[in-house]
Amino acid sequence: MQNYIQKGDTITFTSAEAVASGQGVLMGALFGIASTSAAAGAPFEAALSGVYDLPKAADAIAAGDRLYWAVDADVVTTTAEGNTLIGAATEAAADAAAYVRVRLNGVA
């Protein structure tokens, strides 16, 4: 195909804020995990698919639950309203757990 660009599992993001490697980042409708640290305004690669342990809100989560990114708190939540769908839980996580294992959906 002459119009093929790339596979798209990893793309270049630019964030208004500094990011750390492994941090969840929302760029418009795209959610990714920063592959490297970057200063504010600097480009960096972000993975759009895969399974990652991400910080979570105080929600009890069941395996298979839809998960959303709460940009105001930089955590995963089960609350859809006002948040962006990022994927689904691959394992259950108790209310008190600090992290949840998330399979990113890779779509906008």
Phi, psi and omega in degrees: 000132180283338184261004179291133180253302182196168180296319175095006176289332177228131177224168180274126175251161167226126183250146176288342181241159174297144179233153177251149176305131180091355181280141173285136183222134177254125176237098186065237179268358182263133175246134178213171177251123182298127179280335179219167173279152180207148176285161177305132179083353181270143178287150176207159179273140179230134177276131181260351180220165182120182180243129185223150169273122182234150178297145184232157173285173179283070177238141168279128185237133177261152175303132180095349178298142171292140182235146185234154177262121176267096187297330181291335181244355183054048178221162175274142179216164174266359181278118182281319187300121178080003182238168183253126177297128181240341181162211183219153179287135176265346177217156175290152176220127181292160178310317184277352181296144180277334184228159173225145178274121187239133169265114180292142181274342174068016180237159177266000000 
